[in-house]
Amino acid sequence: MALRKIREIGDPVLTKQCKEVTEITPRIRDLIDDMFETLYDAEGVGLAAPQVGILKRIVVIDVTGEDPILLINPRILETSGEQEGYEGCLSVPGKSGIVTRPNYVKVLAYDENLKPFELEGTELLARALCHELDHLAGHLYVEKVTGPLVNNEDLQDAEEK
Ligand code: NI
């Protein structure tokens, strides 16, 4: 396992469409291991393969730090409701902005053996699913922010008051 370099906003790889995974090769297994290691090292909630420079439809998410989720070739089946809240991204370091997302999302994805499964999420997981799937289509949350991007330190100060 190894840490991968996280690409940041302005890097063209973050604006590209990702390709479907059709076969789980040793390289793909290494990529998945490295993505989890990179996610936990960066203390993030989710990471998509293009964020480490690989244009494949692979996402890792962990909203609690103890519930790793791997999604290969994910697509959204259903959404409902609405939530508004601050969102950040490891590719936009130190910043957050308000994004409106569905409050419920159902996703179809494939596991590490390319077996299909469905996953439902609400609140933070629903937000993370939408955010990470956007990465696979070359989109960053900053395109959807209402209001200004704020520095995370300012946000923490505001939350403590
Ligand atoms: Ni992101």
Short mmCIF file of N, CA and C and ligand atoms in Angstrom, two decimals:
data_model
loop_
_atom_site.label_atom_id
_atom_site.label_comp_id
_atom_site.label_asym_id
_atom_site.label_seq_id
_atom_site.Cartn_x
_atom_site.Cartn_y
_atom_site.Cartn_z
N MET A 1 0.84 -1.19 0.00
CA MET A 1 0.00 0.00 0.00
C MET A 1 0.88 1.24 0.00
N ALA A 2 0.33 2.29 -0.56
CA ALA A 2 1.11 3.53 -0.65
C ALA A 2 0.15 4.71 -0.71
N LEU A 3 0.62 5.82 -0.21
CA LEU A 3 -0.16 7.06 -0.36
C LEU A 3 -0.03 7.55 -1.79
N ARG A 4 -1.14 8.04 -2.32
CA ARG A 4 -1.11 8.66 -3.66
C ARG A 4 -1.23 10.16 -3.49
N LYS A 5 -0.68 10.87 -4.46
CA LYS A 5 -0.75 12.33 -4.44
C LYS A 5 -2.16 12.78 -4.82
N ILE A 6 -2.74 13.64 -3.99
CA ILE A 6 -4.09 14.13 -4.26
C ILE A 6 -4.02 15.33 -5.20
N ARG A 7 -4.71 15.21 -6.34
CA ARG A 7 -4.73 16.30 -7.32
C ARG A 7 -5.64 17.42 -6.83
N GLU A 8 -5.23 18.65 -7.13
CA GLU A 8 -5.98 19.80 -6.64
C GLU A 8 -6.64 20.57 -7.78
N ILE A 9 -7.67 21.35 -7.40
CA ILE A 9 -8.44 22.15 -8.34
C ILE A 9 -7.49 22.92 -9.26
N GLY A 10 -7.82 22.90 -10.56
CA GLY A 10 -6.92 23.47 -11.57
C GLY A 10 -6.22 22.38 -12.37
N ASP A 11 -6.13 21.18 -11.78
CA ASP A 11 -5.55 20.04 -12.49
C ASP A 11 -6.61 19.51 -13.48
N PRO A 12 -6.28 19.45 -14.77
CA PRO A 12 -7.29 19.05 -15.77
C PRO A 12 -7.85 17.65 -15.55
N VAL A 13 -7.13 16.77 -14.84
CA VAL A 13 -7.63 15.41 -14.63
C VAL A 13 -8.95 15.43 -13.84
N LEU A 14 -9.18 16.50 -13.08
CA LEU A 14 -10.40 16.60 -12.26
C LEU A 14 -11.63 17.01 -13.08
N THR A 15 -11.42 17.33 -14.35
CA THR A 15 -12.53 17.79 -15.20
C THR A 15 -12.94 16.75 -16.23
N LYS A 16 -12.34 15.56 -16.16
CA LYS A 16 -12.56 14.54 -17.20
C LYS A 16 -13.59 13.49 -16.76
N GLN A 17 -14.26 12.91 -17.75
CA GLN A 17 -15.16 11.77 -17.52
C GLN A 17 -14.33 10.52 -17.22
N CYS A 18 -14.78 9.73 -16.25
CA CYS A 18 -14.07 8.50 -15.92
C CYS A 18 -14.64 7.31 -16.68
N LYS A 19 -13.80 6.30 -16.88
CA LYS A 19 -14.21 5.10 -17.62
C LYS A 19 -14.69 4.00 -16.65
N GLU A 20 -15.60 3.16 -17.14
CA GLU A 20 -16.07 2.01 -16.38
C GLU A 20 -14.92 1.04 -16.12
N VAL A 21 -14.98 0.37 -14.98
CA VAL A 21 -14.06 -0.71 -14.68
C VAL A 21 -14.68 -2.00 -15.21
N THR A 22 -13.96 -2.74 -16.04
CA THR A 22 -14.52 -3.96 -16.64
C THR A 22 -13.86 -5.22 -16.10
N GLU A 23 -12.74 -5.05 -15.39
CA GLU A 23 -12.00 -6.21 -14.89
C GLU A 23 -11.22 -5.78 -13.66
N ILE A 24 -11.22 -6.64 -12.62
CA ILE A 24 -10.43 -6.31 -11.43
C ILE A 24 -9.05 -6.92 -11.58
N THR A 25 -8.11 -6.10 -11.92
CA THR A 25 -6.72 -6.54 -12.11
C THR A 25 -5.94 -6.25 -10.82
N PRO A 26 -4.74 -6.83 -10.69
CA PRO A 26 -3.91 -6.48 -9.52
C PRO A 26 -3.68 -4.97 -9.40
N ARG A 27 -3.56 -4.30 -10.52
CA ARG A 27 -3.38 -2.84 -10.49
C ARG A 27 -4.57 -2.13 -9.88
N ILE A 28 -5.78 -2.62 -10.22
CA ILE A 28 -7.00 -2.02 -9.66
C ILE A 28 -7.07 -2.30 -8.16
N ARG A 29 -6.71 -3.54 -7.75
CA ARG A 29 -6.71 -3.84 -6.31
C ARG A 29 -5.73 -2.94 -5.56
N ASP A 30 -4.56 -2.72 -6.13
CA ASP A 30 -3.59 -1.82 -5.50
C ASP A 30 -4.14 -0.40 -5.42
N LEU A 31 -4.79 0.02 -6.50
CA LEU A 31 -5.37 1.38 -6.52
C LEU A 31 -6.39 1.54 -5.40
N ILE A 32 -7.27 0.53 -5.23
CA ILE A 32 -8.31 0.60 -4.20
C ILE A 32 -7.66 0.67 -2.81
N ASP A 33 -6.68 -0.18 -2.55
CA ASP A 33 -5.98 -0.14 -1.25
C ASP A 33 -5.35 1.23 -1.02
N ASP A 34 -4.71 1.74 -2.05
CA ASP A 34 -4.04 3.04 -1.92
C ASP A 34 -5.05 4.17 -1.72
N MET A 35 -6.22 4.06 -2.36
CA MET A 35 -7.23 5.11 -2.19
C MET A 35 -7.73 5.15 -0.75
N PHE A 36 -7.96 3.97 -0.15
CA PHE A 36 -8.38 3.96 1.26
C PHE A 36 -7.28 4.54 2.14
N GLU A 37 -6.04 4.13 1.89
CA GLU A 37 -4.94 4.63 2.72
C GLU A 37 -4.82 6.16 2.59
N THR A 38 -4.96 6.64 1.37
CA THR A 38 -4.85 8.08 1.11
C THR A 38 -6.01 8.84 1.76
N LEU A 39 -7.22 8.25 1.69
CA LEU A 39 -8.40 8.86 2.32
C LEU A 39 -8.20 9.01 3.82
N TYR A 40 -7.77 7.92 4.49
CA TYR A 40 -7.62 7.97 5.95
C TYR A 40 -6.47 8.89 6.35
N ASP A 41 -5.40 8.87 5.57
CA ASP A 41 -4.26 9.74 5.88
C ASP A 41 -4.68 11.21 5.81
N ALA A 42 -5.54 11.54 4.84
CA ALA A 42 -5.98 12.93 4.65
C ALA A 42 -7.16 13.28 5.55
N GLU A 43 -7.67 12.29 6.31
CA GLU A 43 -8.82 12.48 7.18
C GLU A 43 -10.03 13.01 6.42
N GLY A 44 -10.23 12.43 5.23
CA GLY A 44 -11.37 12.82 4.40
C GLY A 44 -12.55 11.89 4.61
N VAL A 45 -13.67 12.25 3.98
CA VAL A 45 -14.90 11.46 4.03
C VAL A 45 -15.02 10.59 2.77
N GLY A 46 -14.47 11.08 1.67
CA GLY A 46 -14.56 10.33 0.42
C GLY A 46 -13.44 10.72 -0.53
N LEU A 47 -13.16 9.79 -1.44
CA LEU A 47 -12.11 10.04 -2.44
C LEU A 47 -12.50 9.30 -3.72
N ALA A 48 -12.38 9.99 -4.84
CA ALA A 48 -12.68 9.39 -6.14
C ALA A 48 -11.38 9.22 -6.91
N ALA A 49 -11.32 8.18 -7.75
CA ALA A 49 -10.07 7.84 -8.44
C ALA A 49 -9.46 9.03 -9.20
N PRO A 50 -10.25 9.88 -9.87
CA PRO A 50 -9.60 11.00 -10.58
C PRO A 50 -8.83 11.94 -9.64
N GLN A 51 -9.19 11.93 -8.35
CA GLN A 51 -8.46 12.77 -7.39
C GLN A 51 -7.04 12.27 -7.15
N VAL A 52 -6.78 11.01 -7.53
CA VAL A 52 -5.40 10.53 -7.50
C VAL A 52 -4.89 10.30 -8.92
N GLY A 53 -5.57 10.94 -9.89
CA GLY A 53 -5.05 10.98 -11.26
C GLY A 53 -5.44 9.80 -12.13
N ILE A 54 -6.41 8.97 -11.67
CA ILE A 54 -6.81 7.78 -12.43
C ILE A 54 -8.25 7.96 -12.90
N LEU A 55 -8.46 7.91 -14.22
CA LEU A 55 -9.78 8.19 -14.78
C LEU A 55 -10.62 6.92 -14.86
N LYS A 56 -10.89 6.35 -13.69
CA LYS A 56 -11.75 5.15 -13.60
C LYS A 56 -12.86 5.41 -12.60
N ARG A 57 -14.00 4.70 -12.82
CA ARG A 57 -15.17 4.93 -11.97
C ARG A 57 -15.04 4.13 -10.67
N ILE A 58 -14.20 4.62 -9.77
CA ILE A 58 -13.97 4.01 -8.46
C ILE A 58 -14.02 5.10 -7.40
N VAL A 59 -14.77 4.80 -6.32
CA VAL A 59 -14.94 5.75 -5.22
C VAL A 59 -14.75 5.00 -3.90
N VAL A 60 -14.10 5.64 -2.94
CA VAL A 60 -14.09 5.14 -1.57
C VAL A 60 -14.69 6.21 -0.65
N ILE A 61 -15.49 5.75 0.31
CA ILE A 61 -16.18 6.65 1.24
C ILE A 61 -16.10 6.04 2.63
N ASP A 62 -15.93 6.88 3.63
CA ASP A 62 -16.11 6.45 5.02
C ASP A 62 -16.55 7.66 5.83
N VAL A 63 -17.82 7.69 6.20
CA VAL A 63 -18.35 8.88 6.87
C VAL A 63 -18.14 8.82 8.39
N THR A 64 -17.77 7.64 8.93
CA THR A 64 -17.59 7.54 10.38
C THR A 64 -16.13 7.27 10.76
N GLY A 65 -15.32 6.85 9.80
CA GLY A 65 -13.96 6.40 10.11
C GLY A 65 -13.90 4.91 10.39
N GLU A 66 -15.07 4.26 10.42
CA GLU A 66 -15.12 2.82 10.73
C GLU A 66 -16.01 2.05 9.76
N ASP A 67 -16.47 2.72 8.71
CA ASP A 67 -17.38 2.07 7.76
C ASP A 67 -16.91 2.27 6.33
N PRO A 68 -15.81 1.60 5.95
CA PRO A 68 -15.30 1.80 4.59
C PRO A 68 -16.27 1.27 3.54
N ILE A 69 -16.52 2.07 2.54
CA ILE A 69 -17.41 1.71 1.44
C ILE A 69 -16.62 1.85 0.13
N LEU A 70 -16.64 0.79 -0.66
CA LEU A 70 -16.03 0.82 -2.00
C LEU A 70 -17.15 0.78 -3.03
N LEU A 71 -17.10 1.68 -3.97
CA LEU A 71 -18.10 1.73 -5.04
C LEU A 71 -17.37 1.70 -6.38
N ILE A 72 -17.65 0.66 -7.16
CA ILE A 72 -17.11 0.57 -8.51
C ILE A 72 -18.27 0.76 -9.49
N ASN A 73 -18.04 1.58 -10.50
CA ASN A 73 -19.06 1.89 -11.51
C ASN A 73 -20.40 2.32 -10.89
N PRO A 74 -20.38 3.19 -9.89
CA PRO A 74 -21.64 3.54 -9.24
C PRO A 74 -22.52 4.42 -10.11
N ARG A 75 -23.83 4.25 -9.93
CA ARG A 75 -24.75 5.22 -10.52
C ARG A 75 -25.94 5.41 -9.60
N ILE A 76 -26.51 6.61 -9.65
CA ILE A 76 -27.62 6.95 -8.78
C ILE A 76 -28.91 6.40 -9.36
N LEU A 77 -29.66 5.67 -8.53
CA LEU A 77 -30.95 5.11 -8.95
C LEU A 77 -32.09 6.01 -8.54
N GLU A 78 -31.94 6.67 -7.40
CA GLU A 78 -33.07 7.38 -6.81
C GLU A 78 -32.54 8.45 -5.86
N THR A 79 -33.21 9.60 -5.82
CA THR A 79 -32.91 10.61 -4.81
C THR A 79 -34.22 11.18 -4.29
N SER A 80 -34.18 11.71 -3.06
CA SER A 80 -35.34 12.46 -2.59
C SER A 80 -34.92 13.43 -1.51
N GLY A 81 -35.78 14.38 -1.25
CA GLY A 81 -35.54 15.36 -0.19
C GLY A 81 -34.44 16.33 -0.56
N GLU A 82 -34.06 17.13 0.41
CA GLU A 82 -33.08 18.18 0.17
C GLU A 82 -32.36 18.48 1.47
N GLN A 83 -31.07 18.75 1.39
CA GLN A 83 -30.30 19.21 2.55
C GLN A 83 -29.38 20.32 2.07
N GLU A 84 -29.18 21.29 2.94
CA GLU A 84 -28.27 22.38 2.62
C GLU A 84 -27.20 22.38 3.70
N GLY A 85 -25.94 22.43 3.30
CA GLY A 85 -24.90 22.44 4.32
C GLY A 85 -23.53 22.65 3.71
N TYR A 86 -22.57 22.84 4.59
CA TYR A 86 -21.19 23.04 4.15
C TYR A 86 -20.59 21.75 3.63
N GLU A 87 -19.83 21.89 2.57
CA GLU A 87 -19.19 20.76 1.93
C GLU A 87 -17.74 21.14 1.62
N GLY A 88 -16.85 20.19 1.73
CA GLY A 88 -15.45 20.42 1.37
C GLY A 88 -14.97 19.29 0.50
N CYS A 89 -13.71 19.39 0.06
CA CYS A 89 -13.16 18.40 -0.86
C CYS A 89 -11.65 18.37 -0.68
N LEU A 90 -11.07 17.17 -0.66
CA LEU A 90 -9.62 17.05 -0.50
C LEU A 90 -8.88 17.71 -1.67
N SER A 91 -9.56 17.92 -2.80
CA SER A 91 -8.94 18.58 -3.95
C SER A 91 -9.07 20.10 -3.90
N VAL A 92 -9.78 20.60 -2.88
CA VAL A 92 -9.92 22.04 -2.68
C VAL A 92 -9.53 22.31 -1.22
N PRO A 93 -8.24 22.17 -0.90
CA PRO A 93 -7.83 22.11 0.50
C PRO A 93 -8.14 23.39 1.28
N GLY A 94 -8.61 23.18 2.52
CA GLY A 94 -8.80 24.29 3.44
C GLY A 94 -10.06 25.11 3.24
N LYS A 95 -10.90 24.72 2.28
CA LYS A 95 -12.08 25.54 1.97
C LYS A 95 -13.37 24.73 2.15
N SER A 96 -14.46 25.46 2.35
CA SER A 96 -15.78 24.86 2.36
C SER A 96 -16.78 25.83 1.73
N GLY A 97 -17.90 25.29 1.29
CA GLY A 97 -18.96 26.13 0.75
C GLY A 97 -20.29 25.42 0.89
N ILE A 98 -21.36 26.21 0.84
CA ILE A 98 -22.70 25.64 1.03
C ILE A 98 -23.21 25.05 -0.28
N VAL A 99 -23.61 23.77 -0.21
CA VAL A 99 -24.15 23.08 -1.38
C VAL A 99 -25.46 22.41 -0.97
N THR A 100 -26.46 22.53 -1.84
CA THR A 100 -27.73 21.84 -1.63
C THR A 100 -27.65 20.49 -2.33
N ARG A 101 -27.99 19.44 -1.58
CA ARG A 101 -27.96 18.07 -2.12
C ARG A 101 -29.24 17.36 -1.73
N PRO A 102 -29.56 16.23 -2.37
CA PRO A 102 -30.67 15.40 -1.89
C PRO A 102 -30.37 14.88 -0.49
N ASN A 103 -31.40 14.66 0.31
CA ASN A 103 -31.18 14.13 1.65
C ASN A 103 -31.17 12.60 1.67
N TYR A 104 -31.62 12.01 0.56
CA TYR A 104 -31.63 10.54 0.43
C TYR A 104 -31.15 10.18 -0.96
N VAL A 105 -30.28 9.20 -1.03
CA VAL A 105 -29.76 8.74 -2.32
C VAL A 105 -29.68 7.22 -2.30
N LYS A 106 -30.11 6.60 -3.40
CA LYS A 106 -29.91 5.15 -3.58
C LYS A 106 -29.01 4.95 -4.79
N VAL A 107 -27.97 4.14 -4.59
CA VAL A 107 -26.95 3.94 -5.61
C VAL A 107 -26.86 2.47 -5.97
N LEU A 108 -26.62 2.19 -7.23
CA LEU A 108 -26.24 0.85 -7.69
C LEU A 108 -24.74 0.88 -7.95
N ALA A 109 -24.01 -0.08 -7.39
CA ALA A 109 -22.56 -0.12 -7.61
C ALA A 109 -22.11 -1.57 -7.62
N TYR A 110 -20.82 -1.76 -7.85
CA TYR A 110 -20.22 -3.10 -7.90
C TYR A 110 -19.11 -3.17 -6.86
N ASP A 111 -18.94 -4.36 -6.27
CA ASP A 111 -17.93 -4.52 -5.22
C ASP A 111 -16.59 -4.95 -5.83
N GLU A 112 -15.66 -5.36 -4.95
CA GLU A 112 -14.30 -5.67 -5.42
C GLU A 112 -14.25 -6.94 -6.27
N ASN A 113 -15.37 -7.68 -6.31
CA ASN A 113 -15.46 -8.83 -7.21
C ASN A 113 -16.39 -8.56 -8.39
N LEU A 114 -16.73 -7.29 -8.56
CA LEU A 114 -17.66 -6.84 -9.60
C LEU A 114 -19.04 -7.47 -9.45
N LYS A 115 -19.43 -7.72 -8.19
CA LYS A 115 -20.80 -8.14 -7.91
C LYS A 115 -21.63 -6.90 -7.59
N PRO A 116 -22.83 -6.80 -8.18
CA PRO A 116 -23.64 -5.61 -7.96
C PRO A 116 -24.27 -5.58 -6.58
N PHE A 117 -24.45 -4.39 -6.05
CA PHE A 117 -25.20 -4.20 -4.80
C PHE A 117 -25.82 -2.81 -4.81
N GLU A 118 -26.83 -2.65 -3.97
CA GLU A 118 -27.44 -1.34 -3.82
C GLU A 118 -27.08 -0.77 -2.46
N LEU A 119 -26.94 0.54 -2.41
CA LEU A 119 -26.61 1.23 -1.16
C LEU A 119 -27.51 2.44 -1.03
N GLU A 120 -28.11 2.57 0.17
CA GLU A 120 -28.92 3.75 0.45
C GLU A 120 -28.20 4.61 1.47
N GLY A 121 -28.28 5.92 1.32
CA GLY A 121 -27.68 6.82 2.29
C GLY A 121 -28.54 8.04 2.52
N THR A 122 -28.48 8.55 3.77
CA THR A 122 -29.14 9.81 4.06
C THR A 122 -28.09 10.77 4.62
N GLU A 123 -28.47 12.04 4.69
CA GLU A 123 -27.64 13.08 5.32
C GLU A 123 -26.21 13.04 4.80
N LEU A 124 -25.21 12.88 5.70
CA LEU A 124 -23.82 13.00 5.25
C LEU A 124 -23.46 11.95 4.19
N LEU A 125 -23.97 10.73 4.34
CA LEU A 125 -23.65 9.70 3.34
C LEU A 125 -24.27 10.06 1.98
N ALA A 126 -25.50 10.58 1.99
CA ALA A 126 -26.13 11.00 0.74
C ALA A 126 -25.31 12.12 0.09
N ARG A 127 -24.86 13.05 0.91
CA ARG A 127 -24.03 14.16 0.40
C ARG A 127 -22.73 13.62 -0.20
N ALA A 128 -22.09 12.69 0.53
CA ALA A 128 -20.81 12.14 0.05
C ALA A 128 -21.01 11.37 -1.25
N LEU A 129 -22.09 10.61 -1.34
CA LEU A 129 -22.36 9.85 -2.57
C LEU A 129 -22.49 10.80 -3.76
N CYS A 130 -23.26 11.86 -3.59
CA CYS A 130 -23.45 12.82 -4.70
C CYS A 130 -22.13 13.49 -5.06
N HIS A 131 -21.39 13.91 -4.03
CA HIS A 131 -20.12 14.61 -4.23
C HIS A 131 -19.12 13.72 -4.99
N GLU A 132 -18.98 12.47 -4.55
CA GLU A 132 -17.99 11.59 -5.17
C GLU A 132 -18.41 11.17 -6.58
N LEU A 133 -19.71 10.93 -6.78
CA LEU A 133 -20.15 10.58 -8.13
C LEU A 133 -19.96 11.76 -9.09
N ASP A 134 -20.11 12.98 -8.59
CA ASP A 134 -19.81 14.15 -9.42
C ASP A 134 -18.36 14.12 -9.91
N HIS A 135 -17.44 13.73 -9.02
CA HIS A 135 -16.02 13.65 -9.43
C HIS A 135 -15.85 12.75 -10.65
N LEU A 136 -16.60 11.64 -10.69
CA LEU A 136 -16.44 10.68 -11.79
C LEU A 136 -16.90 11.27 -13.12
N ALA A 137 -17.71 12.32 -13.05
CA ALA A 137 -18.18 13.01 -14.25
C ALA A 137 -17.40 14.30 -14.49
N GLY A 138 -16.33 14.50 -13.72
CA GLY A 138 -15.48 15.67 -13.95
C GLY A 138 -15.97 16.94 -13.30
N HIS A 139 -16.80 16.80 -12.27
CA HIS A 139 -17.35 17.99 -11.61
C HIS A 139 -16.88 18.12 -10.17
N LEU A 140 -16.62 19.36 -9.75
CA LEU A 140 -16.25 19.67 -8.37
C LEU A 140 -17.41 20.40 -7.69
N TYR A 141 -17.48 20.28 -6.36
CA TYR A 141 -18.60 20.90 -5.63
C TYR A 141 -18.61 22.41 -5.78
N VAL A 142 -17.43 23.00 -6.04
CA VAL A 142 -17.37 24.47 -6.12
C VAL A 142 -18.26 25.02 -7.23
N GLU A 143 -18.60 24.17 -8.24
CA GLU A 143 -19.51 24.59 -9.31
C GLU A 143 -20.93 24.76 -8.78
N LYS A 144 -21.22 24.15 -7.61
CA LYS A 144 -22.60 24.12 -7.09
C LYS A 144 -22.77 24.94 -5.83
N VAL A 145 -21.72 25.64 -5.43
CA VAL A 145 -21.77 26.38 -4.16
C VAL A 145 -22.66 27.61 -4.30
N THR A 146 -23.50 27.83 -3.27
CA THR A 146 -24.22 29.09 -3.18
C THR A 146 -23.51 29.93 -2.12
N GLY A 147 -23.22 31.16 -2.45
CA GLY A 147 -22.47 32.01 -1.52
C GLY A 147 -20.98 31.78 -1.69
N PRO A 148 -20.18 32.39 -0.81
CA PRO A 148 -18.73 32.34 -0.97
C PRO A 148 -18.12 31.04 -0.45
N LEU A 149 -16.94 30.71 -0.95
CA LEU A 149 -16.12 29.67 -0.32
C LEU A 149 -15.50 30.30 0.92
N VAL A 150 -15.51 29.58 2.03
CA VAL A 150 -14.92 30.12 3.26
C VAL A 150 -13.73 29.26 3.67
N ASN A 151 -12.84 29.86 4.45
CA ASN A 151 -11.71 29.10 5.00
C ASN A 151 -12.21 28.22 6.13
N ASN A 152 -11.73 26.99 6.19
CA ASN A 152 -12.21 26.06 7.22
C ASN A 152 -11.97 26.59 8.65
N GLU A 153 -10.87 27.34 8.85
CA GLU A 153 -10.63 27.88 10.21
C GLU A 153 -11.76 28.84 10.61
N ASP A 154 -12.22 29.66 9.66
CA ASP A 154 -13.30 30.60 9.96
C ASP A 154 -14.57 29.85 10.28
N LEU A 155 -14.80 28.74 9.56
CA LEU A 155 -15.99 27.93 9.76
C LEU A 155 -15.98 27.32 11.17
N GLN A 156 -14.82 26.80 11.59
CA GLN A 156 -14.72 26.21 12.93
C GLN A 156 -14.96 27.25 14.00
N ASP A 157 -14.39 28.46 13.80
CA ASP A 157 -14.63 29.55 14.75
C ASP A 157 -16.12 29.83 14.87
N ALA A 158 -16.79 29.90 13.71
CA ALA A 158 -18.23 30.22 13.70
C ALA A 158 -19.01 29.14 14.42
N GLU A 159 -18.62 27.86 14.23
CA GLU A 159 -19.36 26.76 14.85
C GLU A 159 -19.14 26.74 16.37
N GLU A 160 -17.97 27.20 16.82
CA GLU A 160 -17.69 27.16 18.25
C GLU A 160 -18.42 28.27 19.00
N LYS A 161 -18.78 29.34 18.27
CA LYS A 161 -19.43 30.49 18.93
C LYS A 161 -20.91 30.21 19.18
NI NI B 1 -14.15 15.88 -3.51
#
